[in-house]
Short mmCIF file of C-alpha atoms and ligand atoms in Angstrom, two decimals:
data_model
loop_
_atom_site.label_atom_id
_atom_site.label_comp_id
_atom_site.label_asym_id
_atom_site.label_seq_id
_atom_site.Cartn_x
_atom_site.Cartn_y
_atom_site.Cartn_z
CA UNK A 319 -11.26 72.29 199.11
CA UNK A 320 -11.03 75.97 198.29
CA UNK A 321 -12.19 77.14 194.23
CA UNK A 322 -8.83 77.13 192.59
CA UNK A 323 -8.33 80.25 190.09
CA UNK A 324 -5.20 81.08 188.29
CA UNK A 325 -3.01 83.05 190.48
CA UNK A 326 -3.28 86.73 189.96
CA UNK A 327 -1.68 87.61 186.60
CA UNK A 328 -1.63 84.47 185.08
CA UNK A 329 -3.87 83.28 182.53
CA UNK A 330 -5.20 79.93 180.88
CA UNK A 331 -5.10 80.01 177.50
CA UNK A 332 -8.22 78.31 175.90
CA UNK A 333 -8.35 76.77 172.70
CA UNK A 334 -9.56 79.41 170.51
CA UNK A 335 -6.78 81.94 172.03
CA UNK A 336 -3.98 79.36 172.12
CA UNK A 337 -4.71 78.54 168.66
CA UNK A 338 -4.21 82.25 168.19
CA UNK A 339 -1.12 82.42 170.20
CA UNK A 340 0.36 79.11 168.20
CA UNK A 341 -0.45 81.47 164.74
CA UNK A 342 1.18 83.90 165.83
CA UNK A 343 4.11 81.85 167.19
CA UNK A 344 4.17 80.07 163.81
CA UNK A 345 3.91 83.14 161.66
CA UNK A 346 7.26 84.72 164.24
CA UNK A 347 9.21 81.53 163.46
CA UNK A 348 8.78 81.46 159.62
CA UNK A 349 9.99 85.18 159.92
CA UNK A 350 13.07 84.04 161.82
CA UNK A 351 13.69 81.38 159.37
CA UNK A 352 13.12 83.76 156.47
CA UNK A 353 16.03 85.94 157.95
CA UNK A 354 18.28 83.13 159.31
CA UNK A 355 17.70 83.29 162.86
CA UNK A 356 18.38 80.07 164.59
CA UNK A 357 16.11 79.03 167.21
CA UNK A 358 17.55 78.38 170.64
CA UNK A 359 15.79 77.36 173.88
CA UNK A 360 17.45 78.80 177.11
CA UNK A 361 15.94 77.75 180.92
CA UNK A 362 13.31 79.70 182.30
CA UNK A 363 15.62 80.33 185.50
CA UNK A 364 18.74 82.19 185.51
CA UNK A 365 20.44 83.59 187.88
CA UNK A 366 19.49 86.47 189.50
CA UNK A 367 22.58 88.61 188.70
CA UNK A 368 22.42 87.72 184.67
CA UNK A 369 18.88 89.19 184.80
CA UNK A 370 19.33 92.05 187.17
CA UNK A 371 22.43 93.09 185.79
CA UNK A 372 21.62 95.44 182.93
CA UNK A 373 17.69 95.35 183.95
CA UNK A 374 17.25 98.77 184.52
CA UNK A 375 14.69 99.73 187.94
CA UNK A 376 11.56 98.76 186.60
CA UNK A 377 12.28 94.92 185.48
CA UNK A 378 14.57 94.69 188.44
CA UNK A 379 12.20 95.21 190.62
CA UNK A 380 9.58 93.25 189.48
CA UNK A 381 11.22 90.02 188.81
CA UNK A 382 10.32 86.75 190.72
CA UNK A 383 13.10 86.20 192.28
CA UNK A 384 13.83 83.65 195.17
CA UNK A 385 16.83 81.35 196.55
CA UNK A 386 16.32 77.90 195.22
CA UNK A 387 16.89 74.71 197.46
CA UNK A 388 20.79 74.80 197.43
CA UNK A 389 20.79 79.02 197.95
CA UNK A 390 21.11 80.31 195.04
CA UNK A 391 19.98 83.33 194.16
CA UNK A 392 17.65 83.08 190.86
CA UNK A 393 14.47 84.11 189.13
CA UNK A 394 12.22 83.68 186.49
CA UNK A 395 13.78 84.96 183.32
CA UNK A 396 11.63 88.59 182.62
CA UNK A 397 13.15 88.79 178.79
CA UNK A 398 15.70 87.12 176.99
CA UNK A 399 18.25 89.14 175.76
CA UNK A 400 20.33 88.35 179.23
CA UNK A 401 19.96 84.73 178.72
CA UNK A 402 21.31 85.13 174.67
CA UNK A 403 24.19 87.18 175.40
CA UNK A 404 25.37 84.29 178.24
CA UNK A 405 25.28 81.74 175.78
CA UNK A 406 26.94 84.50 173.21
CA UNK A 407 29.74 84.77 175.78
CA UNK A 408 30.16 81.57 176.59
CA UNK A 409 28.96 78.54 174.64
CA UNK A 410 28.95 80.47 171.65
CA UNK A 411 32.18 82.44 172.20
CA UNK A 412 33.73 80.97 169.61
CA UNK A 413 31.12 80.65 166.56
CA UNK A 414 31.43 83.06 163.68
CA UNK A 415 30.06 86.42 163.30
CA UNK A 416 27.13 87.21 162.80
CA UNK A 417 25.17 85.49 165.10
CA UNK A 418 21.23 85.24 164.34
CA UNK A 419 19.82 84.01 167.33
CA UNK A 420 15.78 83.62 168.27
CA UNK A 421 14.03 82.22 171.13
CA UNK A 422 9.97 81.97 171.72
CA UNK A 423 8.75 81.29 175.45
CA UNK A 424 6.92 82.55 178.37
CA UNK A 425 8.54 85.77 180.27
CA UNK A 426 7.40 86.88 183.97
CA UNK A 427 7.38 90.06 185.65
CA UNK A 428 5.60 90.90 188.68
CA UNK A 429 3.89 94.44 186.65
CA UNK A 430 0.68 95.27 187.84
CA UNK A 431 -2.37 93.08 186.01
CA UNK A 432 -4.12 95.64 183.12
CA UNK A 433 -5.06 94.97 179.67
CA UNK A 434 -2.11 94.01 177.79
CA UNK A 435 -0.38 94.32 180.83
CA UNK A 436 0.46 90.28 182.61
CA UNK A 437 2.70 88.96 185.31
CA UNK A 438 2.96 85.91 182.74
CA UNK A 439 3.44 86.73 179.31
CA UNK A 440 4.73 85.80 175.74
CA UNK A 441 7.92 87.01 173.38
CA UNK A 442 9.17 86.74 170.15
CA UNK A 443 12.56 87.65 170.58
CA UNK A 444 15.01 88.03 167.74
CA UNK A 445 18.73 89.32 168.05
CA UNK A 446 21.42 89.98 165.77
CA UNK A 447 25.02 89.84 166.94
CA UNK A 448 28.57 90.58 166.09
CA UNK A 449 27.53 93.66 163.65
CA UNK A 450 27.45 97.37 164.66
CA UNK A 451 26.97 98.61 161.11
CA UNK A 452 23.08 100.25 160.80
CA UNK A 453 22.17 97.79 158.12
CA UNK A 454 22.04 95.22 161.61
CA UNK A 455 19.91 97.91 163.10
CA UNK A 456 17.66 98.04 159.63
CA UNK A 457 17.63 94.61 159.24
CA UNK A 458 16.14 94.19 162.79
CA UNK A 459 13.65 96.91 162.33
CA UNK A 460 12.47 95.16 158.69
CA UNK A 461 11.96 92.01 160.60
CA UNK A 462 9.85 93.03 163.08
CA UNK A 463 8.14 95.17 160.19
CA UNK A 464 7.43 91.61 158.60
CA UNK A 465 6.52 90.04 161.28
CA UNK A 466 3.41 92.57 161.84
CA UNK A 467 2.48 92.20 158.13
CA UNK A 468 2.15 88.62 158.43
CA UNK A 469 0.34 88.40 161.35
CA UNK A 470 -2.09 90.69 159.29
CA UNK A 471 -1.64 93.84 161.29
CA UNK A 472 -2.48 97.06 160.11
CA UNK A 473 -1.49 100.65 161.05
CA UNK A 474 2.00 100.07 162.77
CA UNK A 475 3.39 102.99 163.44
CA UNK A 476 7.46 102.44 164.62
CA UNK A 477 8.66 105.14 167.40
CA UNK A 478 11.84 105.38 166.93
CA UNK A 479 15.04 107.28 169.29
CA UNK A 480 18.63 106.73 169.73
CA UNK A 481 19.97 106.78 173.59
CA UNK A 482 23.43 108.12 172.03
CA UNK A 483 21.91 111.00 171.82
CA UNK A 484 20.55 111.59 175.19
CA UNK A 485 23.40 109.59 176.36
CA UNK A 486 25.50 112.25 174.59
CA UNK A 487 24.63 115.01 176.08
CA UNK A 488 24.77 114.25 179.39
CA UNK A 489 28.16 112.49 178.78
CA UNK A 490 29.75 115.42 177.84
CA UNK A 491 28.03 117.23 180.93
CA UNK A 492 29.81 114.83 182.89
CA UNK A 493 27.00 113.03 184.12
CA UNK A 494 28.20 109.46 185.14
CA UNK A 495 26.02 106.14 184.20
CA UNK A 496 24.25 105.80 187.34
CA UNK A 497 23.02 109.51 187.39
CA UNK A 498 22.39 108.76 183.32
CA UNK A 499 20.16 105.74 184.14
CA UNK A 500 18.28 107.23 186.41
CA UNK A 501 17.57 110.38 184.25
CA UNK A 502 16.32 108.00 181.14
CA UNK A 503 14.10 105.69 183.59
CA UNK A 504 11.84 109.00 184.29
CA UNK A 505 11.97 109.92 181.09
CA UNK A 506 11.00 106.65 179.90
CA UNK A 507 7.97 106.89 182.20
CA UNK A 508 7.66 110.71 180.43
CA UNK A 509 8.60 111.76 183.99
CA UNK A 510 10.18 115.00 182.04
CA UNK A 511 9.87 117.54 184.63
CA UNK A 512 11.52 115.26 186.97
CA UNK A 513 14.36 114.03 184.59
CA UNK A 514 15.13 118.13 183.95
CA UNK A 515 15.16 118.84 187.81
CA UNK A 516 17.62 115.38 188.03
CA UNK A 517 20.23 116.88 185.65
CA UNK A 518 19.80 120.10 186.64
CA UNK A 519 20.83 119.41 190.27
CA UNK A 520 23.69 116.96 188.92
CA UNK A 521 25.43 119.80 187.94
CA UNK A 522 24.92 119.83 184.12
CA UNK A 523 24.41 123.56 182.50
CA UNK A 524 21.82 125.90 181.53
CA UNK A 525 22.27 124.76 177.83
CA UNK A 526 22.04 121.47 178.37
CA UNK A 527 18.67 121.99 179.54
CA UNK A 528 17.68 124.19 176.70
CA UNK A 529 18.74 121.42 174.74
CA UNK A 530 17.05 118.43 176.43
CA UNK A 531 14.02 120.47 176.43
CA UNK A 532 14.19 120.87 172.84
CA UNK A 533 14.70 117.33 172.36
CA UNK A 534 11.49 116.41 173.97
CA UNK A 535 9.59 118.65 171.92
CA UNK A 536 11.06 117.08 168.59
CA UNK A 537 9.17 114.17 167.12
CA UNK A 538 7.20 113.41 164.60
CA UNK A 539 6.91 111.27 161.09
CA UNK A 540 8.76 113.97 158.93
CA UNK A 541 11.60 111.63 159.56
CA UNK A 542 14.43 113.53 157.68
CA UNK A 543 13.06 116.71 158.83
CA UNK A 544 13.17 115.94 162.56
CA UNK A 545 16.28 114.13 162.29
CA UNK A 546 17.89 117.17 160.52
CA UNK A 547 16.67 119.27 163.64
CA UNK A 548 18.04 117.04 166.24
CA UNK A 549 21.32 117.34 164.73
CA UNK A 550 21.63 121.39 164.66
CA UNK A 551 19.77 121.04 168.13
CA UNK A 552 22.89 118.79 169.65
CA UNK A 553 25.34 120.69 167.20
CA UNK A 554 27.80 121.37 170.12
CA UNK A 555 27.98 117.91 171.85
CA UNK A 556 29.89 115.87 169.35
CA UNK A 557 28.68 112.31 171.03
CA UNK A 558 25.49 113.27 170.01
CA UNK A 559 26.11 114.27 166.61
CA UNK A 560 27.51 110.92 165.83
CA UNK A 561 24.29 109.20 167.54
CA UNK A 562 21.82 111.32 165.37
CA UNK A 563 23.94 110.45 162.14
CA UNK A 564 24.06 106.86 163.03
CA UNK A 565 20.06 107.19 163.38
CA UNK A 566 19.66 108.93 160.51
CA UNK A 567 21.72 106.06 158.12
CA UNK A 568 19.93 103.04 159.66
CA UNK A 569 16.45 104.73 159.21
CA UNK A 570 17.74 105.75 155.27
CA UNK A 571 18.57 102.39 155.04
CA UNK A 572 15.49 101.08 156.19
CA UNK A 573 12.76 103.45 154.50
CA UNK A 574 15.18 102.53 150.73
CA UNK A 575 14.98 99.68 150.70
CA UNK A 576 11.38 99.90 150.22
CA UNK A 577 10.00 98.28 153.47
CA UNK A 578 6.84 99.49 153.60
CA UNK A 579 7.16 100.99 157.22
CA UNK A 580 5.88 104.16 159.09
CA UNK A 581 8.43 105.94 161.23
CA UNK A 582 7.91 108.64 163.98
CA UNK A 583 11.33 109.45 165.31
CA UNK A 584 11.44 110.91 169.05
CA UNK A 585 14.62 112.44 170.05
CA UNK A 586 13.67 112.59 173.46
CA UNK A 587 11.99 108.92 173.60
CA UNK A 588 14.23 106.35 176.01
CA UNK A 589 13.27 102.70 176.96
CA UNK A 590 13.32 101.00 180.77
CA UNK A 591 16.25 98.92 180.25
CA UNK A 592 19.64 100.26 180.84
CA UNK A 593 21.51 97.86 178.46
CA UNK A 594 20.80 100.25 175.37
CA UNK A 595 23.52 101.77 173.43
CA UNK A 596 22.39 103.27 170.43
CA UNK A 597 19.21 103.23 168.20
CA UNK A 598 15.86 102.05 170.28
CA UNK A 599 12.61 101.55 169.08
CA UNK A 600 8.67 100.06 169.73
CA UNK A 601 6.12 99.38 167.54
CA UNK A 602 2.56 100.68 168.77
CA UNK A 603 -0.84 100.16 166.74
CA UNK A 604 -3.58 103.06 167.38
CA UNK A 605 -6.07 100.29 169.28
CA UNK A 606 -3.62 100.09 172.49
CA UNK A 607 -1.72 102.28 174.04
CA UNK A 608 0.69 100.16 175.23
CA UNK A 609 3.60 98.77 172.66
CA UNK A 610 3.52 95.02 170.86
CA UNK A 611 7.27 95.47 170.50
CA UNK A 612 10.31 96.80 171.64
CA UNK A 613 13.71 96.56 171.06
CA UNK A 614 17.30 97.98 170.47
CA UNK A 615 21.01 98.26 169.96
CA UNK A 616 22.92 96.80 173.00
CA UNK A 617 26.46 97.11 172.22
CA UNK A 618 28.35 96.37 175.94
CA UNK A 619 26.34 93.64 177.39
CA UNK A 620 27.51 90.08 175.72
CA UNK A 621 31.15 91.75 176.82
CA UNK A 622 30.07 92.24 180.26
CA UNK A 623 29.01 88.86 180.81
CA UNK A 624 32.94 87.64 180.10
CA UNK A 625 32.59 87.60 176.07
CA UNK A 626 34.33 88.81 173.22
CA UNK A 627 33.32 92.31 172.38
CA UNK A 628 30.40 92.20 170.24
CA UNK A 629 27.95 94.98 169.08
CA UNK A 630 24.47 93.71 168.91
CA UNK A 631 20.85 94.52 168.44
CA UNK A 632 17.76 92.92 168.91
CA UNK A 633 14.28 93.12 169.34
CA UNK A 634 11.23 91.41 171.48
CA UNK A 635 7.70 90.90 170.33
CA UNK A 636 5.00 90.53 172.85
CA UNK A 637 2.57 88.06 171.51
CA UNK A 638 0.04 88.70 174.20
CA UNK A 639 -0.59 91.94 172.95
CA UNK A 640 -0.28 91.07 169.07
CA UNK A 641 -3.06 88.97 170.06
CA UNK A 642 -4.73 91.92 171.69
CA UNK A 643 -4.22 93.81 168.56
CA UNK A 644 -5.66 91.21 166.16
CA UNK A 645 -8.55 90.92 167.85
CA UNK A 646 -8.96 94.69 167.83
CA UNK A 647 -8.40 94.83 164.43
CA UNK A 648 -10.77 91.90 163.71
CA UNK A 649 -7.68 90.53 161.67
CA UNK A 650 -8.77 87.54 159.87
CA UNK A 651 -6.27 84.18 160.06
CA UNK A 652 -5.03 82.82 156.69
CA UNK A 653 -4.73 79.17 158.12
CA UNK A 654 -5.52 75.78 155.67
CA UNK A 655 -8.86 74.49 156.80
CA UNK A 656 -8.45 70.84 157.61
CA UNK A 657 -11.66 68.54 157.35
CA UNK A 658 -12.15 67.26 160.24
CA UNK A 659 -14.03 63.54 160.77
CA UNK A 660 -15.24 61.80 163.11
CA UNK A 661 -15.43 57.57 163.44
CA UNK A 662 -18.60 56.33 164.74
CA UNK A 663 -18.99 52.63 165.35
CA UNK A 664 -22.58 50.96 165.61
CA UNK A 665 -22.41 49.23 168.78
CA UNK A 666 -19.57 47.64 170.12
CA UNK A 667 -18.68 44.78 167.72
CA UNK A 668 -17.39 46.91 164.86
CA UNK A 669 -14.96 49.05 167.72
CA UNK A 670 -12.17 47.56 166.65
CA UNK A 671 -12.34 48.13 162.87
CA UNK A 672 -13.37 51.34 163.63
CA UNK A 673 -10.49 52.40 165.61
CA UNK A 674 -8.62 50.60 162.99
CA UNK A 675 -10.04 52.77 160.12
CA UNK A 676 -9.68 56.33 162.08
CA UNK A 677 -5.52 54.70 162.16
CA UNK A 678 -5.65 54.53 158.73
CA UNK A 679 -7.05 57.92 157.88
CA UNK A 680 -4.74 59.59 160.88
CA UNK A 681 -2.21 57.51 158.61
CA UNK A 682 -3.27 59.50 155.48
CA UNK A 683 -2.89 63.18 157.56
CA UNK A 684 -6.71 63.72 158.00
CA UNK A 685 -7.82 64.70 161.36
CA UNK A 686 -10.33 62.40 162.71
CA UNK A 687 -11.57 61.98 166.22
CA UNK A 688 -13.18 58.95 167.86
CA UNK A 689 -16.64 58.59 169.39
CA UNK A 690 -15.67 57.68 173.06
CA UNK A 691 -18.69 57.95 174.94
CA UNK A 692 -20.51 55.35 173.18
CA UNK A 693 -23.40 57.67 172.60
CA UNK A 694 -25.94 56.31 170.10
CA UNK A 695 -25.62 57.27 166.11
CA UNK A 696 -28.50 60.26 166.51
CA UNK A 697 -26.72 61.66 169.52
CA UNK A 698 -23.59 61.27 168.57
CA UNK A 699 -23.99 63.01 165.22
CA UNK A 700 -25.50 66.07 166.88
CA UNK A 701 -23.26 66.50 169.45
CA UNK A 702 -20.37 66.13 165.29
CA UNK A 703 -22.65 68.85 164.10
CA UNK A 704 -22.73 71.20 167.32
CA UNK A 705 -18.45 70.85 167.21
CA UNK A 706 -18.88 71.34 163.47
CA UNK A 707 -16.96 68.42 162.54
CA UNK A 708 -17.42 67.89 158.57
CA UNK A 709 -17.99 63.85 158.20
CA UNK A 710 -19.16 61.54 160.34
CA UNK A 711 -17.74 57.88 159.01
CA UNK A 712 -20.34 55.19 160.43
CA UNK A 713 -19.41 51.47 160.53
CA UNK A 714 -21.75 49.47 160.60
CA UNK A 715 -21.74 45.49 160.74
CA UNK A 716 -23.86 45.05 157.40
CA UNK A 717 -21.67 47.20 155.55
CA UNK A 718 -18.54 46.22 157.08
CA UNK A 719 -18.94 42.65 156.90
CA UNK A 720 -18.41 43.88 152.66
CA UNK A 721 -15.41 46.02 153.50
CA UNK A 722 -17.48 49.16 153.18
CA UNK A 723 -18.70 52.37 155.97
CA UNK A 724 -21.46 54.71 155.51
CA UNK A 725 -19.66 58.67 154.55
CA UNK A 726 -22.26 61.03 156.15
CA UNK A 727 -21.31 65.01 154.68
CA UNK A 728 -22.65 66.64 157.89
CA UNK A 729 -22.71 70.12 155.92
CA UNK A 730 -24.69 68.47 153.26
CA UNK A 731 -26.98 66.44 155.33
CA UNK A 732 -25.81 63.43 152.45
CA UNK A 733 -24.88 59.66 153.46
CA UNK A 734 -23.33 57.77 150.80
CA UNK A 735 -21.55 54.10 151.11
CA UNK A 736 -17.78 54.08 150.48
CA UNK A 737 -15.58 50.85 150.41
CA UNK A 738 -12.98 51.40 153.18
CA UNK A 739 -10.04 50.87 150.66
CA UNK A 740 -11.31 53.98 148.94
CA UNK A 741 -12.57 56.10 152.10
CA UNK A 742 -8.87 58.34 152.29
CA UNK A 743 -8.95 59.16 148.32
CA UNK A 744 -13.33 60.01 148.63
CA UNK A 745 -12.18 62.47 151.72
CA UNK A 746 -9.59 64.00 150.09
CA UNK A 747 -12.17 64.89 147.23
P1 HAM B 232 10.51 95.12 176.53
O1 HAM B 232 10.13 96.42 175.91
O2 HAM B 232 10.66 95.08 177.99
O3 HAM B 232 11.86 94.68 175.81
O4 HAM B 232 9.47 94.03 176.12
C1 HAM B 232 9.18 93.77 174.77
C2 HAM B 232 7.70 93.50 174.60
O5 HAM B 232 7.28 92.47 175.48
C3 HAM B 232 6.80 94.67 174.92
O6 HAM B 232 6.70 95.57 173.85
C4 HAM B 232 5.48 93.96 175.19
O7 HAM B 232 4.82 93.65 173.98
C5 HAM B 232 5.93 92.68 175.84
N1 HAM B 232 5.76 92.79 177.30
C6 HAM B 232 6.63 93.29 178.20
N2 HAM B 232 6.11 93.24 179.44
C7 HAM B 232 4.88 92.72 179.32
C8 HAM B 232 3.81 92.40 180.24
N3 HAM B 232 3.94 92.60 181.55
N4 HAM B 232 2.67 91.86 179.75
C9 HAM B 232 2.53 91.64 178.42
N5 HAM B 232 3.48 91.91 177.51
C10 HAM B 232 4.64 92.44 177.95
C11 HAM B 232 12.54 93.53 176.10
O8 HAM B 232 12.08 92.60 176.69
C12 HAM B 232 13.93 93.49 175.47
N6 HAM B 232 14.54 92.22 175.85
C13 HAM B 232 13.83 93.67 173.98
C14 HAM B 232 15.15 93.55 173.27
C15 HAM B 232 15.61 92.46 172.63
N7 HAM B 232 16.06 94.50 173.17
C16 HAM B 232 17.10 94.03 172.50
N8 HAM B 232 16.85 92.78 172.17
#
């Protein structure tokens, strides 16, 4: 038989990282919760159209995507907002306004294997539907804000851009969506040059190009500064005006309410995926260069899959590369420290009651593990000691026979004799 690896791209997740990941995962759920998000678990295969259909180039492309047994067309699900807004046009056509939805699973896309980069990979992905007033947008950006802080991150730095306004512009040049897609997926990849020469040669005018230059160049933290420039800078394409105003309440809204958040707006900043409608943002730390989050306003898509008009916005945290970011940050986990035990029985005659005792204590919400390789007392407690395990309960036949075990404090190096009645209150202590 060949060495079996993990297939390029895909990882195993050890204990020390998924107890990491599970943090993080908790810490992303007790946000939700603190927000009103609902959890909901969708299938890791959808159909192929669902996915592709708003994908934009770049996830299209790089999905896994194959005919099942009985032909159908699917793949493996490379984000979720496609798989929310089905069951927000279907199942959930119905329910009230707003919708808080939020799901947590594994995402695939065939990207090329780099730090932070996987063909496997992790979201926390939180969307808000039914509203298309900017306090959704705020309340969406706040979130994710939270959800950083509790993790323990430090330095966040939200870029932050509105495709109305790009979207604007080249509306009003008459530029129609296909040409408009392609022009934000270079300058998504900051493919400028290109994106220029695209619109250029699509017919738009000289002054559109003056002003999509200009665009580029604006960005920066001075948030009401910048955002007061992009409006005189888009002054004659009215579209565009209204994009920059919407932009300019949600991030008013946002920096009031005193979330403690830092904000570089880019006017000429676009994201990959082509189901944006208005405000779009990612959340970048300075340790990576690639972003933990991203997300945006999506007001057309739940619509297109058969729904109920309904504006919505959303966002997706990557947990792989929270986890990256930690670790870069050397961010310390607040977790409760639970004692851990382990039952040793002397020989085989007290087994039973000692497998009966570690029930009791598992009873009592301590976490105790059982010597199961029948290794003798001096062996067993080094191998206790080497796992850092905190007590070692020994049961013995002399002591047992009085309803009593030998408590051994492995940090302490101290053995004292406990009856077993009064074992779960001595451990608590
Ligand atoms: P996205 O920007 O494609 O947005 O992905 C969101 C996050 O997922 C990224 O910021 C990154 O942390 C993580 N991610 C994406 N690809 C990879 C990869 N190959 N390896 C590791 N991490 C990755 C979305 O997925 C949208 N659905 C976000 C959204 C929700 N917009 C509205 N609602």
């Amino acid at each position: 038989m060949p060495e079996f690896k993990t297939v390029r791209g895909m990882r195993d997740f050890l204990p020390e990282e998924a107890r990491i990941m599970k943090y993080i995962e908790r810490r992303a759920r007790n946000v939700a919760e603190s927000f009103g998000y609902r959890e909901i678990v969708t299938p890791l295969v959808e159909s192929y159209e669902l996915l592709a259909t708003k994908a934009g180039e770049e996830v299209r492309l790089r999905m896994f995507a194959f005919k099942d047994l009985g032909g159908r067309m699917v793949a493996l699900r490379p984000e979720f907002t496609p798989s929310i807004a089905r069951v927000v046009a279907t199942t959930l056509r119905n329910e009230p306004r707003p919708l808080r939805l939020f799901c947590l699973g594994s995402l695939y896309r065939y990207d090329e294997p780099q730090r932070g980069r996987y063909r496997e990979f992790w979201q926390s992905d939180f969307e808000l539907i039914g509203s298309s007033r900017p306090e959704a947008d705020a309340e969406v950006l706040s979130a994710t804000n939270r959800l950083m802080d509790r993790v323990g991150l430090r330095d966040c730095v939200f870029k932050v851009g509105h495709v109305g306004v790009l979207r604007g512009v080249l509306t009003e040049e008459g530029l129609n969506d296909k040409v408009q897609n392609a022009v934000l997926q270079l300058m998504d990849k900051k493919q400028f040059d290109d994106a220029l020469a695209l619109v250029k040669n699509s017919g738009a005018s000289e002054k559109s190009l003056t002003v999509l230059r200009s665009l580029v160049e604006l960005k920066g933290n001075r948030v009401s500064k910048i955002v007061e420039d992009m409006k005189k800078c888009v002054d004659s394409y009215e579209k565009a005006v209204v994009a920059v105003e919407n932009l300019s309440e949600i991030l008013r809204l946002v920096v009031e309410s005193g979330c403690e958040i830092s904000v570089s707006v880019e006017a000429g900043f676009a994201r990959g995926l082509e189901y944006y409608t208005g405000m779009i943002f990612e959340v970048y730390v300075p340790e990576l260069d690639v972003a933990l989050s991203g997300g945006g306003r999506y007001d057309k898509l739940v619509e297109l899959f058969g729904g109920e008009p309904a504006p919505a916005v959303g966002v997706a945290n990557g947990i792989d590369r929270i986890m990256l970011a930690m670790q870069e940050q050397h961010v310390i986990m607040e977790e409760a420290v639970e004692k851990k035990v382990i039952i040793i029985p002397v020989g085989d005659e007290t087994k039973t009651d000692a497998l009966k005792i570690a029930g009791m204590l598992r009873g009592a919400n301590t976490m105790v593990e059982f010597e199961v390789m029948g290794r003798k007392m001096t062996k067993a407690l080094e191998d206790a000691d080497r796992r850092k395990i905190d007590y070692a309960v020994i049961v013995g036949k002399k002591e047992l026979d009085e309803r009593k075990v030998g408590l051994k404090d492995l940090k302490k190096r101290e053995q004292i004799t406990v009856g077993i009645e009064e074992l779960t209150e001595t451990l608590k202590n």
